[in-house]
Structure formats: C-alpha cells, structure tokens
XYZ file of C-alpha atoms in Angstrom:
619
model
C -111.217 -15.316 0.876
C -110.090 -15.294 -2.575
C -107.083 -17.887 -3.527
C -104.327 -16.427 -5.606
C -104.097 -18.060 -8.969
C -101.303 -21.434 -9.178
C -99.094 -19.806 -11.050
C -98.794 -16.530 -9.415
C -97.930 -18.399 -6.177
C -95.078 -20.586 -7.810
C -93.838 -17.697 -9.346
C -93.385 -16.076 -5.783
C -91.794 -19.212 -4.682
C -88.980 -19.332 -7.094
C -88.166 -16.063 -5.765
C -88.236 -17.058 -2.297
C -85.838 -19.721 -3.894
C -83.476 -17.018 -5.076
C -83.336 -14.945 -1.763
C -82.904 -17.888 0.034
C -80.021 -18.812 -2.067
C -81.533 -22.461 -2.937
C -79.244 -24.811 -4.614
C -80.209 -25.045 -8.281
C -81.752 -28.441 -7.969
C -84.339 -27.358 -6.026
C -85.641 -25.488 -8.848
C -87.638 -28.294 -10.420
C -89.824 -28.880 -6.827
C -92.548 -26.086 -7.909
C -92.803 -27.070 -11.733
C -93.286 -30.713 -10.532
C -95.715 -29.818 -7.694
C -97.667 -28.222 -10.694
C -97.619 -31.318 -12.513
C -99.147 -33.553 -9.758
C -101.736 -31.396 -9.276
C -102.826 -31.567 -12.957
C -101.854 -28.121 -13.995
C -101.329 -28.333 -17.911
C -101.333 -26.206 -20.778
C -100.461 -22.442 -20.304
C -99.741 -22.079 -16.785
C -97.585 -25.241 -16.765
C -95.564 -23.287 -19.613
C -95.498 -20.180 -17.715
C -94.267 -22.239 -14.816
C -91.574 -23.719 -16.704
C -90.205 -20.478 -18.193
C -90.007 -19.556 -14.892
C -88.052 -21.981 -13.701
C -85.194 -21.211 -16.112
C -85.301 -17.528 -15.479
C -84.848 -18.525 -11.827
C -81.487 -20.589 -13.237
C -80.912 -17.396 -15.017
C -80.798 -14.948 -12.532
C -78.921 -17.172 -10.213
C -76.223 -17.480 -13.079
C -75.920 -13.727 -12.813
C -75.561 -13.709 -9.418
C -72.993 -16.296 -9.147
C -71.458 -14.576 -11.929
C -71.143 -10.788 -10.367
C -69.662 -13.144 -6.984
C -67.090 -14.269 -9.140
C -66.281 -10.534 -11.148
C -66.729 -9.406 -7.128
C -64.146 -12.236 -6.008
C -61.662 -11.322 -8.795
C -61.425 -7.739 -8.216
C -61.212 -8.570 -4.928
C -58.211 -10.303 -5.330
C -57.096 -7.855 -7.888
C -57.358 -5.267 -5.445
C -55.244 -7.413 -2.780
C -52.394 -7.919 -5.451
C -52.710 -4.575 -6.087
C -51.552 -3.654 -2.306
C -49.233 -6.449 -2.155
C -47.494 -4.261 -5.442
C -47.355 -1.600 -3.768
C -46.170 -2.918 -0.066
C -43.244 -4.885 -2.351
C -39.632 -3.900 -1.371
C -37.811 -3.944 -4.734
C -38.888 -5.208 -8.199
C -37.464 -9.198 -7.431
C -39.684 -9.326 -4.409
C -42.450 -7.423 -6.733
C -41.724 -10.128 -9.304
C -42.707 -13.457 -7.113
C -45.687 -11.917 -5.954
C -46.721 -11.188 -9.093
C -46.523 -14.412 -9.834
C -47.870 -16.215 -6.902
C -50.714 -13.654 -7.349
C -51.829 -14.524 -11.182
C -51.237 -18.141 -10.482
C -53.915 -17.986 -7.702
C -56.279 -15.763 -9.162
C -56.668 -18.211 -12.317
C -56.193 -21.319 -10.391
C -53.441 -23.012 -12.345
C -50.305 -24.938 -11.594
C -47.298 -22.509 -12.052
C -46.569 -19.071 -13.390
C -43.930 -17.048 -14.644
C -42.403 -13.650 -15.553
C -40.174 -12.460 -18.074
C -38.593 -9.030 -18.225
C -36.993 -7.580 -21.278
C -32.770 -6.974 -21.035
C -31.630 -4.602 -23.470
C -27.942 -5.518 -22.892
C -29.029 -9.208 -24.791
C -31.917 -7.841 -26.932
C -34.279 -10.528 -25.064
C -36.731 -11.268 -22.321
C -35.116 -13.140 -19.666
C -36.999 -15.043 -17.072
C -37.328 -13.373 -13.432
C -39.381 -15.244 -11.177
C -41.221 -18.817 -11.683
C -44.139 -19.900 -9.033
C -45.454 -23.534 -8.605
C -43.615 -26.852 -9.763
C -40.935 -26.210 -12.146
C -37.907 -28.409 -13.175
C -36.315 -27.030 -16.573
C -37.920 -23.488 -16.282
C -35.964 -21.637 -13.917
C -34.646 -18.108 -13.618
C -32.463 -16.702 -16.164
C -33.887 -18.625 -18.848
C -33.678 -16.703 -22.542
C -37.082 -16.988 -24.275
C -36.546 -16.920 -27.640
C -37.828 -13.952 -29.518
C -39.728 -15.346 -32.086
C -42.383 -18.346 -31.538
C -44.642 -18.671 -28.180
C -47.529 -17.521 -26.658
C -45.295 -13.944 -25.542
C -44.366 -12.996 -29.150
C -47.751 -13.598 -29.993
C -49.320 -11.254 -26.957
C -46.362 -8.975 -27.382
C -47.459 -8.355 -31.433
C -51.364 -8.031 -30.109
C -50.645 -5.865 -27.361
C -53.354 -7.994 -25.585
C -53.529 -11.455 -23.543
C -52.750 -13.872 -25.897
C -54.183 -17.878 -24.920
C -54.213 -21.473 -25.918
C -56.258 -24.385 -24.046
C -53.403 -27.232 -25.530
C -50.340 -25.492 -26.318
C -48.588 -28.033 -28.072
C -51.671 -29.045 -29.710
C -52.614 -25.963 -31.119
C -51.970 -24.917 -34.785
C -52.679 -21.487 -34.925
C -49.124 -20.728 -32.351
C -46.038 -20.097 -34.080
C -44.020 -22.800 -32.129
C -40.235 -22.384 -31.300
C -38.325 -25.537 -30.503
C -36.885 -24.325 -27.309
C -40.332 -23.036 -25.905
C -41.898 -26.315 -27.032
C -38.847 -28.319 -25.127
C -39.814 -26.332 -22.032
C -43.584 -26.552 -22.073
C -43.386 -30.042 -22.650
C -40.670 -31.314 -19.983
C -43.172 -29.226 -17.949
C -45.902 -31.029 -19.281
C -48.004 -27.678 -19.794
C -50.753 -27.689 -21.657
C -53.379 -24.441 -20.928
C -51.219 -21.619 -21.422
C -52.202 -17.652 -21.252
C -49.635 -14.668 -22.240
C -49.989 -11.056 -20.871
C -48.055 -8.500 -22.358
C -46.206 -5.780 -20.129
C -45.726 -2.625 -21.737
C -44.483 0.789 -19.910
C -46.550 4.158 -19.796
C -45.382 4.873 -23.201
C -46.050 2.315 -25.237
C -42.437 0.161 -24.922
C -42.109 -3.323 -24.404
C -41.147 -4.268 -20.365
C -41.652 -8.233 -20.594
C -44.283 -10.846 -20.598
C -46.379 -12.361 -17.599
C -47.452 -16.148 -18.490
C -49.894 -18.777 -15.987
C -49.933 -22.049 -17.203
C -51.911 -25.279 -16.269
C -51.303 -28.973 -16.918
C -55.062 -29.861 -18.217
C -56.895 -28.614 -20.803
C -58.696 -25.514 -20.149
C -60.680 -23.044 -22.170
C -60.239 -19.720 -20.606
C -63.089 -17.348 -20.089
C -63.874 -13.719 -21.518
C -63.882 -12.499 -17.892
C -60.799 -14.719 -17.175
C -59.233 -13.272 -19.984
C -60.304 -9.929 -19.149
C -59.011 -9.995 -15.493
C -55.604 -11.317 -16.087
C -55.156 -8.320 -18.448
C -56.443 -6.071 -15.992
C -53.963 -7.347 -13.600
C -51.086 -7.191 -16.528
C -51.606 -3.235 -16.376
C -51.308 -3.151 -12.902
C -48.027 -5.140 -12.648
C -46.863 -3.331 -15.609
C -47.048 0.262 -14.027
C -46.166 -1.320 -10.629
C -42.682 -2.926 -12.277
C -41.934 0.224 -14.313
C -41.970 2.230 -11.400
C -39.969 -0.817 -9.354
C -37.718 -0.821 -11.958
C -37.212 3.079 -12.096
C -37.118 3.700 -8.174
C -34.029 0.401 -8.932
C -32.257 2.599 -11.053
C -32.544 6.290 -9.336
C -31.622 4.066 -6.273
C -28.252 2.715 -8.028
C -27.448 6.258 -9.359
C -28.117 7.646 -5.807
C -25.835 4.717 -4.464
C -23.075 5.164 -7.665
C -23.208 9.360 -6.490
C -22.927 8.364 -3.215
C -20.252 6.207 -3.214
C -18.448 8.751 -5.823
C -18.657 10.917 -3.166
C -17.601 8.837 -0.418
C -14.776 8.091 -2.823
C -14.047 11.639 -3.340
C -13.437 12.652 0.089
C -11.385 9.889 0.702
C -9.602 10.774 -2.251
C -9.232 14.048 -1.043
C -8.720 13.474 2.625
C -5.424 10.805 1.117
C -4.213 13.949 -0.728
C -4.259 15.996 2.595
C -2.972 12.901 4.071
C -0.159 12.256 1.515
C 0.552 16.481 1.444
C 1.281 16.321 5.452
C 3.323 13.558 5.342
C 5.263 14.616 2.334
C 6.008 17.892 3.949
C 7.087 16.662 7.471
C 9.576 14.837 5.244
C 10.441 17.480 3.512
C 11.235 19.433 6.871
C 13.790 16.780 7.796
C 15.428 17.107 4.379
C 16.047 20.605 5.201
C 17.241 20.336 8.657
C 19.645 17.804 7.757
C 18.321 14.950 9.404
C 20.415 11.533 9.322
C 19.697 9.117 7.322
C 18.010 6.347 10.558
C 16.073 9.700 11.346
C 14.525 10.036 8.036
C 14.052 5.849 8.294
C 12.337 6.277 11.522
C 9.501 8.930 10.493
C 9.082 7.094 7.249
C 7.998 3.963 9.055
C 6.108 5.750 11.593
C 3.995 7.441 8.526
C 3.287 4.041 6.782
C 2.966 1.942 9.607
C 5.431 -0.302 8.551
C 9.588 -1.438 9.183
C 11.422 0.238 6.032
C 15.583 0.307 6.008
C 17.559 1.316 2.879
C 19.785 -0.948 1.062
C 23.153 0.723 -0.514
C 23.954 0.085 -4.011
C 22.532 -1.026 -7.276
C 18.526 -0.500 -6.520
C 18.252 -2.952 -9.687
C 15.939 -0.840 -11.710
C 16.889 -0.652 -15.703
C 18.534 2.537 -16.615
C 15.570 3.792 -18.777
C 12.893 3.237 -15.936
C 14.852 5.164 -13.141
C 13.741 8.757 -13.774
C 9.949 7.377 -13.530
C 10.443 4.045 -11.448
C 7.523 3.173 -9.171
C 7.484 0.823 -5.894
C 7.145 -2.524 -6.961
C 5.843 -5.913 -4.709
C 7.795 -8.915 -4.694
C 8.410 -12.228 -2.280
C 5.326 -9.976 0.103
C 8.063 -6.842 0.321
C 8.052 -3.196 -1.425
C 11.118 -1.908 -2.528
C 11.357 1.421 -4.000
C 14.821 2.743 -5.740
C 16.473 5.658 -4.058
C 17.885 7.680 -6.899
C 19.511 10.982 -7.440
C 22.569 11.957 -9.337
C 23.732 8.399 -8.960
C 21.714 5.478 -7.544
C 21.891 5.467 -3.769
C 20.234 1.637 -3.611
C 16.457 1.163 -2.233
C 14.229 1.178 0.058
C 12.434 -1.913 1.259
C 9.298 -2.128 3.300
C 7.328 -4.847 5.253
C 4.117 -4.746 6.642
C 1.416 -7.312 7.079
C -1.313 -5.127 5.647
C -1.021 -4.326 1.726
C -0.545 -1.152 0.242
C -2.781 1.211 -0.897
C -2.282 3.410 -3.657
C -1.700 6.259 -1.390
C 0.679 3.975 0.542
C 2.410 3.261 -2.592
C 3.023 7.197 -3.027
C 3.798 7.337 0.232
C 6.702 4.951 -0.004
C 7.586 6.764 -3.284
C 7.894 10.014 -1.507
C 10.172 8.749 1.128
C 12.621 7.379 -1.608
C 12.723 10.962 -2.881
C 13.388 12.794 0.234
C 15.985 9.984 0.962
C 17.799 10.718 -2.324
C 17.372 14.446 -1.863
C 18.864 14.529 1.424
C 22.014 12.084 0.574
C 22.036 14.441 -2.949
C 22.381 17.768 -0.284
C 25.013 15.640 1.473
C 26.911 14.979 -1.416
C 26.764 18.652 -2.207
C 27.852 19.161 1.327
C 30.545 16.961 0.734
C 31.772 18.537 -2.336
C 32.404 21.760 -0.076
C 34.273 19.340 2.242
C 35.915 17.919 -0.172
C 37.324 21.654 -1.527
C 37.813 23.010 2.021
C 40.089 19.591 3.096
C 41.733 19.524 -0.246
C 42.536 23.602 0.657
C 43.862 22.609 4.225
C 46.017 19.798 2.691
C 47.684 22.469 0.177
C 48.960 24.800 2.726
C 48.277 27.427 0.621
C 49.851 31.365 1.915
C 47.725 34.022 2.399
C 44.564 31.850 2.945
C 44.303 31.726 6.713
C 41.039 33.972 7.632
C 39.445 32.357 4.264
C 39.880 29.276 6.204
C 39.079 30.733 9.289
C 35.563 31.839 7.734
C 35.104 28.659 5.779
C 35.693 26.533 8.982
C 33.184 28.328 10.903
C 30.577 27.791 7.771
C 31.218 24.066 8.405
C 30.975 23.785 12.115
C 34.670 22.375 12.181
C 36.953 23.483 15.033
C 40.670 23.183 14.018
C 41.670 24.451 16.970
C 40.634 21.239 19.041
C 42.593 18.282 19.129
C 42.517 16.250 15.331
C 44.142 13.531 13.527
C 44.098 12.834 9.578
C 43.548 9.054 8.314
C 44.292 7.907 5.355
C 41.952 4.703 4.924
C 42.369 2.578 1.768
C 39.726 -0.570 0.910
C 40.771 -3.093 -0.855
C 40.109 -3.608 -4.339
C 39.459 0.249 -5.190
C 37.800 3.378 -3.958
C 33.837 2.491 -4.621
C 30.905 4.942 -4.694
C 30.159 3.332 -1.680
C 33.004 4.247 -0.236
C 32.899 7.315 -0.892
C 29.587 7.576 -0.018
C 30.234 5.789 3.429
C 33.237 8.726 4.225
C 31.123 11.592 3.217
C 28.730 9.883 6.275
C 31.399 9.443 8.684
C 33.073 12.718 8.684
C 29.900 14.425 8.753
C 28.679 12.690 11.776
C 32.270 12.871 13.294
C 32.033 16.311 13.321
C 34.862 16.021 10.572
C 36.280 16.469 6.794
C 36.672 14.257 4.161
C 38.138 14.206 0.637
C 38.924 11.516 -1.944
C 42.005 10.495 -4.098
C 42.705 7.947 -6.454
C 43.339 5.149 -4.316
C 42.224 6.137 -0.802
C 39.745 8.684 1.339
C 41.379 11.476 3.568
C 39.612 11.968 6.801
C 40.375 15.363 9.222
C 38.246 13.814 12.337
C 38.759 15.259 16.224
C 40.686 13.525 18.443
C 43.566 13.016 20.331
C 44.740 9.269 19.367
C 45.725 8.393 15.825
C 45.579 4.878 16.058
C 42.618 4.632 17.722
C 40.247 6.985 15.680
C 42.267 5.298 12.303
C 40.860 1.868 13.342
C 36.993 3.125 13.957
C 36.990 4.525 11.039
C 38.720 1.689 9.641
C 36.114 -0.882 11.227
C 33.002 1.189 9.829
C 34.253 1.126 6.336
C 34.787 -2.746 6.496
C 31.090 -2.918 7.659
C 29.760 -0.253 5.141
C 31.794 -1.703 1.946
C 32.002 -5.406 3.102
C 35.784 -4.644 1.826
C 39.390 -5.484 4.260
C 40.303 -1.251 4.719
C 43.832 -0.558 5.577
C 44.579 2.998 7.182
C 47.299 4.953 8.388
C 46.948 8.251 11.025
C 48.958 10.946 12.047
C 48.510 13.461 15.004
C 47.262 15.006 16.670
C 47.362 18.585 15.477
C 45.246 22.100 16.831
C 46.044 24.088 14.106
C 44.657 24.457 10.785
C 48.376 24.261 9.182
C 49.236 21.261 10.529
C 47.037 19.024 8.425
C 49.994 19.321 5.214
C 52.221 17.660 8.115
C 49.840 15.324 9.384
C 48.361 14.139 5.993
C 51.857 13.289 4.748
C 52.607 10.925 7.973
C 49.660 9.556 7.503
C 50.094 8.458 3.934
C 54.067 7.246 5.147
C 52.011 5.053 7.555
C 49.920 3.643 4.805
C 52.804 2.579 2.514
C 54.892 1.280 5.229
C 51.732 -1.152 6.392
C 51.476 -1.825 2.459
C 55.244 -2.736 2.262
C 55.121 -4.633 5.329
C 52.126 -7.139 3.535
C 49.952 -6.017 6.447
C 46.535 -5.705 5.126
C 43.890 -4.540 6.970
C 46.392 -3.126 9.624
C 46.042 0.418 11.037
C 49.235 2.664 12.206
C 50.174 5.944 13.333
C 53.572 6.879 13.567
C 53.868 5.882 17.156
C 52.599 2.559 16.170
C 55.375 2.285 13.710
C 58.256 3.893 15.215
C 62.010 4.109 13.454
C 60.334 2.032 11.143
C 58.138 4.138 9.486
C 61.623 6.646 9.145
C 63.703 4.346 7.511
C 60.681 3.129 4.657
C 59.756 6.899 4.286
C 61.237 8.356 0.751
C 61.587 11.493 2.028
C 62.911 10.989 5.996
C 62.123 13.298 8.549
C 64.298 13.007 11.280
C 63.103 16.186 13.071
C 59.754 15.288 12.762
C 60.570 11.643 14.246
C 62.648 12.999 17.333
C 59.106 15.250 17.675
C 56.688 12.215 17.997
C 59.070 9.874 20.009
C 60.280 12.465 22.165
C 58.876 15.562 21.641
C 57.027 15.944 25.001
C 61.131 15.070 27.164
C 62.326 18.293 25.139
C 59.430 20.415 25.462
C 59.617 19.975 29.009
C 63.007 20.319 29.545
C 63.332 23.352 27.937
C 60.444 25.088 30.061
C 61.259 23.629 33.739
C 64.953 23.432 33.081
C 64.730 19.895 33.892
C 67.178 16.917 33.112
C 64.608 14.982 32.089
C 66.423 13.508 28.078
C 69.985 12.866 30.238
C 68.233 11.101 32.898
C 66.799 8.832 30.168
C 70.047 8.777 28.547
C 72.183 7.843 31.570
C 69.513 5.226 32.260
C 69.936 3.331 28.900
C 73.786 3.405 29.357
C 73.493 2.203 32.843
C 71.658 -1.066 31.306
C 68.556 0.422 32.936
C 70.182 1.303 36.600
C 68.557 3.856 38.516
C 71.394 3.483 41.241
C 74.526 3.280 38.202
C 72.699 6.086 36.198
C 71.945 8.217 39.422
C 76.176 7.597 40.012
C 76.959 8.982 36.117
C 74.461 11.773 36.723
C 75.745 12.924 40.595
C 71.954 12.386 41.969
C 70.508 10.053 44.466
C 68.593 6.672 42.973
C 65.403 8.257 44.071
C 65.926 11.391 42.156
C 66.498 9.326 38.906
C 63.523 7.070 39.624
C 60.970 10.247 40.347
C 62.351 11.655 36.763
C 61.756 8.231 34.936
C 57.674 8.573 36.481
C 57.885 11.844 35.138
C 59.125 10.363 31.465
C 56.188 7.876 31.367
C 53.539 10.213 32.232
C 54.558 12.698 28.843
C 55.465 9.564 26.537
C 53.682 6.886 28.383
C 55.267 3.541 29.350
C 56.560 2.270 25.832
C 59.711 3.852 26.781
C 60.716 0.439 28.650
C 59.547 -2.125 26.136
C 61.627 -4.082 23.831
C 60.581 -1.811 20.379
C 59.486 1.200 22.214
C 62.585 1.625 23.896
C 64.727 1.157 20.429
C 62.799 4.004 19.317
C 63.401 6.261 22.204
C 67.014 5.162 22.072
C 67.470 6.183 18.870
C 65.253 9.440 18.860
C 67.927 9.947 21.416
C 71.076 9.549 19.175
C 69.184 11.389 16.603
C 68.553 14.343 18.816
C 72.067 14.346 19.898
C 73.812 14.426 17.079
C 71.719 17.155 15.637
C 72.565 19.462 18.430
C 76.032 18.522 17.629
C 76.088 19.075 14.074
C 74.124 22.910 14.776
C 76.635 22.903 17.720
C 79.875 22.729 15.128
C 77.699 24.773 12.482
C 78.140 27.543 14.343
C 81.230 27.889 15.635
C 82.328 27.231 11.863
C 80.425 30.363 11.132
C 81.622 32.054 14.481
C-alpha cells in the first residue's frame, strides 16, 4: 500500500479544518507537525502557503456571515418599516434599527421642515442629554451637510478631531456634551431627487468604519428614505382626508343649523301673525333656545348708530339683545348655563325681531284704535254704521256694558305709557287713545271705579310712576262715550284739585262734589247717576218709590213718621226703602251718600217745578 505524499495529506487536513469550522489557531498544528518530522525545503513552503490560504478562505467565510447577518437585519428593518403605524413610530425604529445594525451608542434622525428652511430632529435612540427632539441642525457645517452635498454616507472615526469636516459651533457643542466621537451621516432623499432629512449613528470611541459598513448603512438609508416618503405622504392624504372630512361634518351641521334656525324662525314668525302676546312669544322663544329669556322695557342701551345692525352681546354670563322697531321697545335678556353658539346667537337675534315686529303690528293696531276711539269721543252725525263696521273690524262690542278712564301718570305721558295702554286695552278687549297729558281707555264693564283702579294699578307697575284716574259709566251704546269721556275727565280734575294723587273716582265716588268743581255743571246728568235708577222705576211701575225716600229724609229717617206723611203702613215704607237699596245700593243711608241723594232730590224737584211753571207760562 502506497502512502500519500506529506504534503498532500496536510493539505487535506486544513480542509477538514475549514469544514469543521476550526478556530484559526488551530491552523499552525499541521505546519508544525511538518516541522517535527523534519520536513524542510519545498513541501514545508507549500505547507505554509497553505496554511494562510486556509486563514484566507475562513476570512471569506466569516465575511459572507457578516454581509449574510446584515442583510438579514436589513431585511428585518425593512418589515419593521413597513408594519410601522405612522412616520413618528417609523422614525424610532429607524433609529433603534441603524443603531443596532452598526453597534454604536445612540442614533438619530433629522427630517427637513420647509416652514423653517431646516432639518429638525425627529427621533434620538440610546443615551442622550442635550440632543433631543426638535433640535435645529444648522444648515451649514456637520457630517449631514457634508452627506447631503455627496448624496452618499458621509463618515468620520473622531469627529471633533477631524480636519477635513466643516465644523459648526452648535453641532460641535452637541457632539461634544455627548461626548461623540465616531460619527456616520446618511443622506435621505425622496424618489425624485429632493432632500427629506439626514439619518446619523454615532459612537463614543474611535472607530474606522468599514466599506461594507459603509455600504449597508446606505443601503438601509434608501430603504428608510422611500419608507418615510411614503409615511410622510400617506400623513398628509390622511390630514386632507381628515380636513375634507371634518369640512364635511362641518357642512352638514352647518346646514342642518340653517334648517334648524329656518324652523324656528318661522314658528316665530307664525305667532307674529296670529297676534300672539307678548309672554306667548317669551315662552316659545325660551323653549327654542333652551334657556329663561324676559324682555326689559325701555332704553335697550345700544348707541344710535349700531341699532339698525346691533348683534346679541355677553356680559356679567347674560345675553341681551335690543328689541327695536320704529322706536326702541328695550331688550331681551337670556340665561342659560350652557354658552351660545353662533346659531344660538341668531337665534336670540331672531326672537328680538319677531318681538319688535309684533309690538310694531300692535302699535299699528293701536293707531286704528287710537282713530276709531278718538271717532267715538267726537260724536260725529252721520257716522253710526261706519262705526258699526269699524267696531266689528276690532272685535269691540259697544253694546255690552263699558266705562271710559281717564288715567294720568305722574310726571308726563311716556312711551312707556303709551306703550303699556296700547297692551291693556288690547287684552281688555278694549280702546285706547292718547292726549297730551293723559291716556283714554273704552274698557267693558259695569263699575267705573273699580275697572279705573286696575287699570290704574297696572300702569303704576308698568311705568314705576303714581297714576291718577278718573271713570265714568257705564254706557251700552256707542254714543255715549262723548258723555262718559267728559265725566271722566271732571273726575280727574276734581281728584287733581282735591291734592289727591294717585286717587281713582267715578262720579259716584265723588258725588255733589264733582258738580260743584265741574266748569260746565250738569245737573241733569247728576240727578241721572245719583238717582237715575228711583225715576226710571217709578215711571215704569207707577211706583212711589222718590216720595217714599223723600218723606223718609223729612221724617229724620222714620219709617213709622214718613209712612204717617205718606198715608201707608210702616211696613209699606220699609219694603219701598229695600227696594231703593237694591237699584242705588246702600249709600243712600250713609253720612255723604245720603247728602247726595238728598240733594239729587231737591235738584230733581225743582226742575220739575221750573218745566212745571214753564208751561203753564206758555199755556
């Protein structure tokens, strides 16, 4: 058996070495083997060029693990990219990844912001004290203007130390409070050629980086460049998508507020139109903006050049709103925990314009009140079924029971008095009309005095004014209103002369009195409202009811003495005097009351004396 030649068999063993994946020391076992067997000359030379082909080939191999390990990696950062939610989470794995793929102490990624015509720092990995996020690298000086002008990975294995690197003071503060010293730069550039920012992995020894090194990192630039790029442009169709959307959203709301505001204004624009009073209009307006809202009379306290155009304005956590028409009606005020909107604001504003256009239709309603009353009080002839027709038109009956007041504030007639009376006698069912000095009010009912001091009352609270008001009445005929209004305005001046301000009186109320202050005395007409209602009934039953009353007064109030003078029993003369205080009520026995009645009396007899002699003179 032939033996295979020395170095034939070592050469085989160093390959045995390889495939067994021998550490490198072992290498030198064969050569010296060779040596203590007294190999020399050529085949100990072959041997040893062996040897370092063996160290050779294992450099290559450890060389493709490494290329094999990067790419590995590279491939895993590649599907971390890709699984990334939006480009800030992109960003820190980015650098996490190139921090760990190099091995070095702490990365960092800048991204270029047009808005301040610089890269800005994103995301920072490893140990970092004075480089943080939003820190502004300077554009000139660093390892990133120097990639960014090379389009390539631009390194240094001592930053500071290095000559050929355009420093910047503000770079060099950072690397060295961060005591950096091996530094690499990869530029990030988009599809087309424009600059996106500047990935950076730095160490804190020195370190020479290697061609493959170098080569990967840039490899794994273009990656996070496209993978950025498209972060950042999903980022922005995203915001547009969420900017349409929530135009949109905004838009129907918008339009669903118009719909909104359009109902409301027209259900307030239905109680304009059907007349609807005032706490009506008050009530839906609060029900529509969810909030208490009452109207103050007077001066709404908005400059005369701002009223045509005046808006609802906040103050002390209230909205007020003027209320304007012809003339300024006052404001409206609203509270409500929650704010207001803008559509609540228009809301608001649209419920101070109905409220001025439905006092504004009242006030034109009034003015035909005020012409139809003023007609009444001028008794003019031939006018009857033109008042007949106009009556009708206003929903007054003047064939009912009704009294006329003549009510006087103190200190003036205001425009919210008059505003107050064009209220009242619409809700009264009545007229009004205005003078100089005082308000005329044709109301129903069947008491002067009475319906003088409610009204009187309500214009004290409306006008925060002392009202003073005479009556006359009551009357169920449309002529008797000249009559009435004139007894009424006796009343007044006789309370005025008598210094009693803030009194109320009727005829009735004043008696003989209000005959002897009258300028123009109407006897006849005071007989009629003392003792008007004796005659009248007399004169139908053929009763003794006025000499009953007259033989009691004589008879110092005797039934039995006046039932002597008047040849009737007691009884008869007491049943007659019930029958005198049911038609002029009890008054007839009181101290004043019975001066009047006593004197109506007198009156009435000596008038039926004087016709009495008139016409026998004539006879």
């Amino acid at each position: 058996m032939c033996r295979a030649e020395p170095d034939v068999v070592d050469a085989v063993r160093y390959l045995e070495l390889l495939a067994s994946e021998a550490p490198a020391t072992s290498f030198r076992d064969p050569v010296a083997d060779a040596k203590s067997r007294g190999v020399g000359g050529a085949d100990l030379r072959r041997l040893s060029r062996a040897e370092r082909l063996a160290h050779e080939v294992r450099g290559l191999i450890e060389q493709q693990r490494r290329r094999t390990a990067s790419l590995s990696g590279l491939l895993d950062a590649t599907r971390d990219l890709l699984d990334a939610g939006d480009v800030a989470g992109m960003l820190g794995l980015v650098t996490r990844r190139v921090r760990t793929l190099l091995h070095l102490d702490m990365s960092y990624v800048s991204l270029y912001d047009p808005e301040l015509d610089a890269d800005v720092v994103r995301a920072v990995d490893g140990h970092a004290s004075g480089l943080t996020p939003g820190f502004q690298v300077p554009k000139e000086g660093g390892l990133g203007a120097a990639a960014h002008r090379r389009v390539a990975p631009f390194s240094t294995s001592d930053y500071l130390a290095d000559p050929d690197i355009r420093h910047s003071p503000e770079i060099d503060e950072v690397v060295r409070s961060e005591g950096l010293r091996a530094v690499v730069a990869v530029p990030l550039s988009r599809s087309d050629g424009t600059h996106l920012g500047v990935l950076y992995a730095a160490g804190r020894e020195v370190r020479h980086f290697a061609s493959d090194e170098i080569a990967l990192v840039g490899e794994f630039g273009r990656l996070v460049a496209q993978a950025v790029s498209v972060g950042l442009e999903r980022q922005r169709i995203r915001a547009t998508v969420e900017r349409l959307s929530s135009d949109v959203r905004r838009a129907e709301e918008e339009r669903e507020r118009g719909w909104r505001l359009r109902g409301s204004q027209n259900t307030l624009m239905e109680l304009v139109l059907s007349g609807a009073d005032v706490d009506r209009l008050l009530v839906v307006a609060g029900q529509l903006l969810e909030a208490d809202i009452r109207f103050e009379e007077g001066d709404s306290e908005v400059p005369r050049h701002d009223q045509g155009t005046a808006a609802p304005k906040e103050a002390d956590g209230r909205w007020t709103c003027p209320v304007r028409g012809a003339v300024d009606y006052g404001r409206l005020v609203l509270s409500r925990a929650q704010p207001l909107h803008d559509l609540d604001v228009a809301l608001l504003r649209s419920c101070a314009q109905a409220l001025a256009a439905l006092l504004q239709s009242r006030a034109t309603g009034t003015a035909l009140q005020d012409d139809f009353l003023e007609a009444l009080l001028a008794a003019r002839p031939g006018t009857r079924q033109l008042t007949a027709r106009r009556a009708r038109g206003l929903e007054i009956d003047l064939h009912s029971p009704h009294v006329v007041v003549v009510a006087r504030p103190e200190g003036g007639l205001s425009d919210r008095a008059r505003a107050w009376a064009a209220v009242y006698a619409r809700e009264a069912g009545g007229l009004c009309s205005r003078r100089e000095e005082h308000v005329v009010l044709l109301l129903p009912g069947a008491d002067p005095s009475a319906v003088a001091r409610a009204a009187a009352d309500s214009c004290t609270v409306a006008t925060g004014r002392t009202v003073t008001a005479g009556a006359a009445g009551p009357g169920a005929r449309p002529d008797a209103a000249p009559g009435m209004y004139k007894q009424a305005v006796r009343c007044l001046d006789a309370i005025t002369v008598l210094g009693a301000t803030g009194g109320v009186a009727s005829p009735r109320d004043l008696g003989f009195l209000e005959l002897l202050l009258a300028d123009e005395r109407d006897v006849k007409g005071f007989i009629g409202a003392v003792i008007g209602p004796l005659l009248e009934y007399d004169e139908q039953r053929s009763t003794d009811l006025v000499p009953t009353l007259e033989a009691y007064y004589a008879a110092n109030s005797s039934p039995t003495r006046a039932g002597e003078r008047l040849f009737v029993h007691a009884n008869t003369v007491a049943r007659r005097l019930e029958r005198v205080s049911e038609l002029i009520g009890p008054r007839w026995q009181e101290g004043a009351g019975a001066l009047e009645v006593q004197l109506a009396l007198r009156m009435y007899r000596v008038r039926t004396y004087l016709r009495a002699t008139d016409d026998d003179g004539q006879g």
